[in-house]
CSV table of C-alpha atoms in Angstrom, one decimal:
chain,number,residue,atom,x,y,z
A,1,MET,CA,-52.6,9.0,7.8
A,2,ARG,CA,-52.0,5.4,8.2
A,3,VAL,CA,-50.4,3.2,5.5
A,4,THR,CA,-51.7,-0.3,5.1
A,5,ARG,CA,-49.4,-3.3,4.8
A,6,THR,CA,-50.2,-3.7,1.1
A,7,GLU,CA,-49.4,-0.1,0.3
A,8,LEU,CA,-46.1,-0.3,2.3
A,9,LEU,CA,-45.1,-3.5,0.4
A,10,THR,CA,-46.0,-1.9,-2.9
A,11,ARG,CA,-43.9,1.2,-2.1
A,12,ILE,CA,-40.9,-1.0,-1.1
A,13,GLY,CA,-41.3,-3.1,-4.2
A,14,LEU,CA,-41.4,0.1,-6.4
A,15,VAL,CA,-38.2,1.4,-4.7
A,16,ILE,CA,-36.4,-1.9,-5.2
A,17,GLY,CA,-37.6,-2.2,-8.8
A,18,ILE,CA,-36.5,1.4,-9.7
A,19,THR,CA,-33.1,0.7,-8.0
A,20,ILE,CA,-32.6,-2.4,-10.1
A,21,LEU,CA,-33.7,-0.7,-13.3
A,22,ILE,CA,-31.2,2.2,-12.6
A,23,ASN,CA,-28.4,-0.3,-12.0
A,24,ILE,CA,-29.2,-2.2,-15.2
A,25,LEU,CA,-29.1,1.0,-17.2
A,26,ALA,CA,-25.9,2.2,-15.5
A,27,ALA,CA,-24.2,-1.1,-16.3
A,28,ASN,CA,-25.1,-0.8,-20.0
A,29,TYR,CA,-24.7,2.9,-20.7
A,30,TYR,CA,-21.8,5.1,-19.7
A,31,LEU,CA,-22.5,8.7,-18.7
A,32,ARG,CA,-20.2,11.2,-17.1
A,33,LEU,CA,-21.0,14.8,-16.4
A,34,ASP,CA,-18.0,17.1,-16.2
A,35,PHE,CA,-18.7,20.0,-13.9
A,36,THR,CA,-15.0,21.1,-13.5
A,37,ALA,CA,-14.3,24.7,-14.5
A,38,ASP,CA,-11.6,23.7,-17.0
A,39,GLN,CA,-13.6,20.8,-18.4
A,40,ARG,CA,-10.8,18.4,-17.2
A,41,TYR,CA,-12.7,15.2,-17.9
A,42,THR,CA,-14.2,16.2,-21.3
A,43,LEU,CA,-12.2,14.9,-24.3
A,44,SER,CA,-11.8,17.2,-27.2
A,45,SER,CA,-13.6,16.3,-30.4
A,46,ALA,CA,-10.2,15.7,-32.1
A,47,THR,CA,-9.2,13.2,-29.4
A,48,GLU,CA,-12.4,11.4,-29.7
A,49,GLN,CA,-12.1,11.3,-33.5
A,50,ILE,CA,-8.5,9.9,-33.3
A,51,LEU,CA,-9.6,7.2,-30.7
A,52,GLN,CA,-12.5,6.1,-32.9
A,53,GLN,CA,-10.5,5.9,-36.1
A,54,THR,CA,-7.5,3.9,-34.8
A,55,GLU,CA,-7.1,0.9,-37.0
A,56,ARG,CA,-5.0,-1.1,-34.4
A,57,PRO,CA,-5.6,-1.3,-30.7
A,58,VAL,CA,-3.8,1.2,-28.5
A,59,THR,CA,-2.2,-0.3,-25.4
A,60,VAL,CA,-1.1,1.7,-22.4
A,61,LYS,CA,1.0,0.2,-19.6
A,62,ALA,CA,1.0,2.6,-16.7
A,63,TYR,CA,3.8,2.1,-14.2
A,64,PHE,CA,2.7,3.6,-10.9
A,65,SER,CA,3.9,2.7,-7.5
A,66,LYS,CA,1.1,1.4,-5.2
A,67,ASN,CA,2.0,3.2,-2.0
A,68,ILE,CA,2.7,6.7,-3.1
A,69,PRO,CA,2.4,9.8,-0.8
A,70,ALA,CA,-1.0,11.3,-0.5
A,71,ARG,CA,-0.1,14.4,-2.5
A,72,LEU,CA,0.8,12.3,-5.5
A,73,LYS,CA,-2.3,10.0,-5.4
A,74,GLN,CA,-4.2,12.7,-7.2
A,75,VAL,CA,-2.0,12.4,-10.2
A,76,LYS,CA,-2.5,8.6,-10.3
A,77,ARG,CA,-6.3,9.0,-9.9
A,78,TYR,CA,-6.4,11.6,-12.7
A,79,PHE,CA,-4.4,9.4,-15.0
A,80,ARG,CA,-6.7,6.4,-14.3
A,81,ASP,CA,-9.8,8.5,-15.0
A,82,LEU,CA,-8.2,9.7,-18.2
A,83,MET,CA,-7.6,6.1,-19.3
A,84,VAL,CA,-11.2,5.2,-18.6
A,85,GLU,CA,-12.3,8.2,-20.7
A,86,TYR,CA,-10.1,7.1,-23.6
A,87,ALA,CA,-11.3,3.5,-23.3
A,88,ASN,CA,-14.9,4.6,-23.5
A,89,ALA,CA,-14.3,6.9,-26.4
A,90,SER,CA,-12.3,4.3,-28.4
A,91,GLU,CA,-15.1,1.7,-28.8
A,92,ALA,CA,-13.0,-1.2,-27.4
A,93,ASP,CA,-9.7,-0.4,-29.2
A,94,PHE,CA,-8.0,1.0,-26.2
A,95,VAL,CA,-6.5,-1.2,-23.5
A,96,TYR,CA,-4.7,-0.1,-20.3
A,97,ASN,CA,-3.3,-1.7,-17.2
A,98,PHE,CA,-1.5,-0.5,-14.2
A,99,ILE,CA,1.7,-2.1,-13.1
A,100,ASN,CA,3.4,-1.6,-9.7
A,101,PRO,CA,7.1,-1.6,-10.4
A,102,ASN,CA,7.9,-1.7,-6.7
A,103,LYS,CA,6.4,-5.2,-6.5
A,104,SER,CA,9.5,-7.0,-7.9
A,105,ARG,CA,13.0,-6.2,-9.1
A,106,GLU,CA,12.0,-7.6,-12.6
A,107,LYS,CA,9.1,-5.1,-12.9
A,108,GLU,CA,11.5,-2.3,-11.8
A,109,GLN,CA,14.0,-3.2,-14.5
A,110,LYS,CA,11.2,-3.4,-17.1
A,111,ALA,CA,10.0,0.1,-16.2
A,112,GLN,CA,13.5,1.5,-16.4
A,113,GLN,CA,14.1,-0.2,-19.7
A,114,LYS,CA,11.0,1.7,-21.0
A,115,GLY,CA,12.6,4.9,-19.8
A,116,ILE,CA,10.5,5.3,-16.7
A,117,LYS,CA,12.9,6.3,-13.9
A,118,PRO,CA,12.1,6.3,-10.2
A,119,MET,CA,11.8,9.5,-8.2
A,120,LEU,CA,13.0,9.8,-4.7
A,121,VAL,CA,10.0,11.3,-2.8
A,122,GLY,CA,10.2,12.4,0.8
A,123,SER,CA,7.1,12.2,3.0
A,124,ARG,CA,6.5,13.1,6.6
A,125,GLU,CA,4.4,10.9,8.9
A,126,ARG,CA,4.2,11.2,12.6
A,127,ASP,CA,7.3,13.4,13.0
A,128,GLN,CA,9.3,11.0,10.8
A,129,VAL,CA,10.7,11.7,7.4
A,130,THR,CA,10.9,8.8,5.0
A,131,ARG,CA,12.1,8.6,1.4
A,132,GLN,CA,10.8,6.1,-1.1
A,133,ARG,CA,11.3,5.3,-4.7
A,134,VAL,CA,8.2,6.2,-6.7
A,135,TYR,CA,7.4,5.3,-10.3
A,136,MET,CA,5.0,7.4,-12.3
A,137,GLY,CA,5.0,6.9,-16.0
A,138,ALA,CA,3.4,5.1,-19.0
A,139,GLU,CA,4.3,3.2,-22.1
A,140,ILE,CA,1.9,3.7,-25.1
A,141,LYS,CA,1.9,1.2,-28.0
């Protein structure tokens, strides 16, 4: 079965059109399916209700070091995903940002003033053990 040039261009155009339509819909509507056994990424109805009924904006400053060992990156990723879920459920009254306290001495002091203390974490790379100061905490207003 031979495909003519017109049919080929039509099929390519349809694929491009459908792709553009899916991207437009994805940009305007948020949908997340949670297939985890413990429903880790599904907010409880009580949490959703609280986030929707807040009268003042909720602000979260997350103090996480940028270069953390691989075993701790999962915690940071989970926290970031949770912040996205909260922001989507709150209808624009939930704001969060991530701050790297290791970037400057001033940011370290600010994190420590908020009660976020550094942890000394050892990691092993290429037969070399290193210790680094890692921040993992948040301030909620």
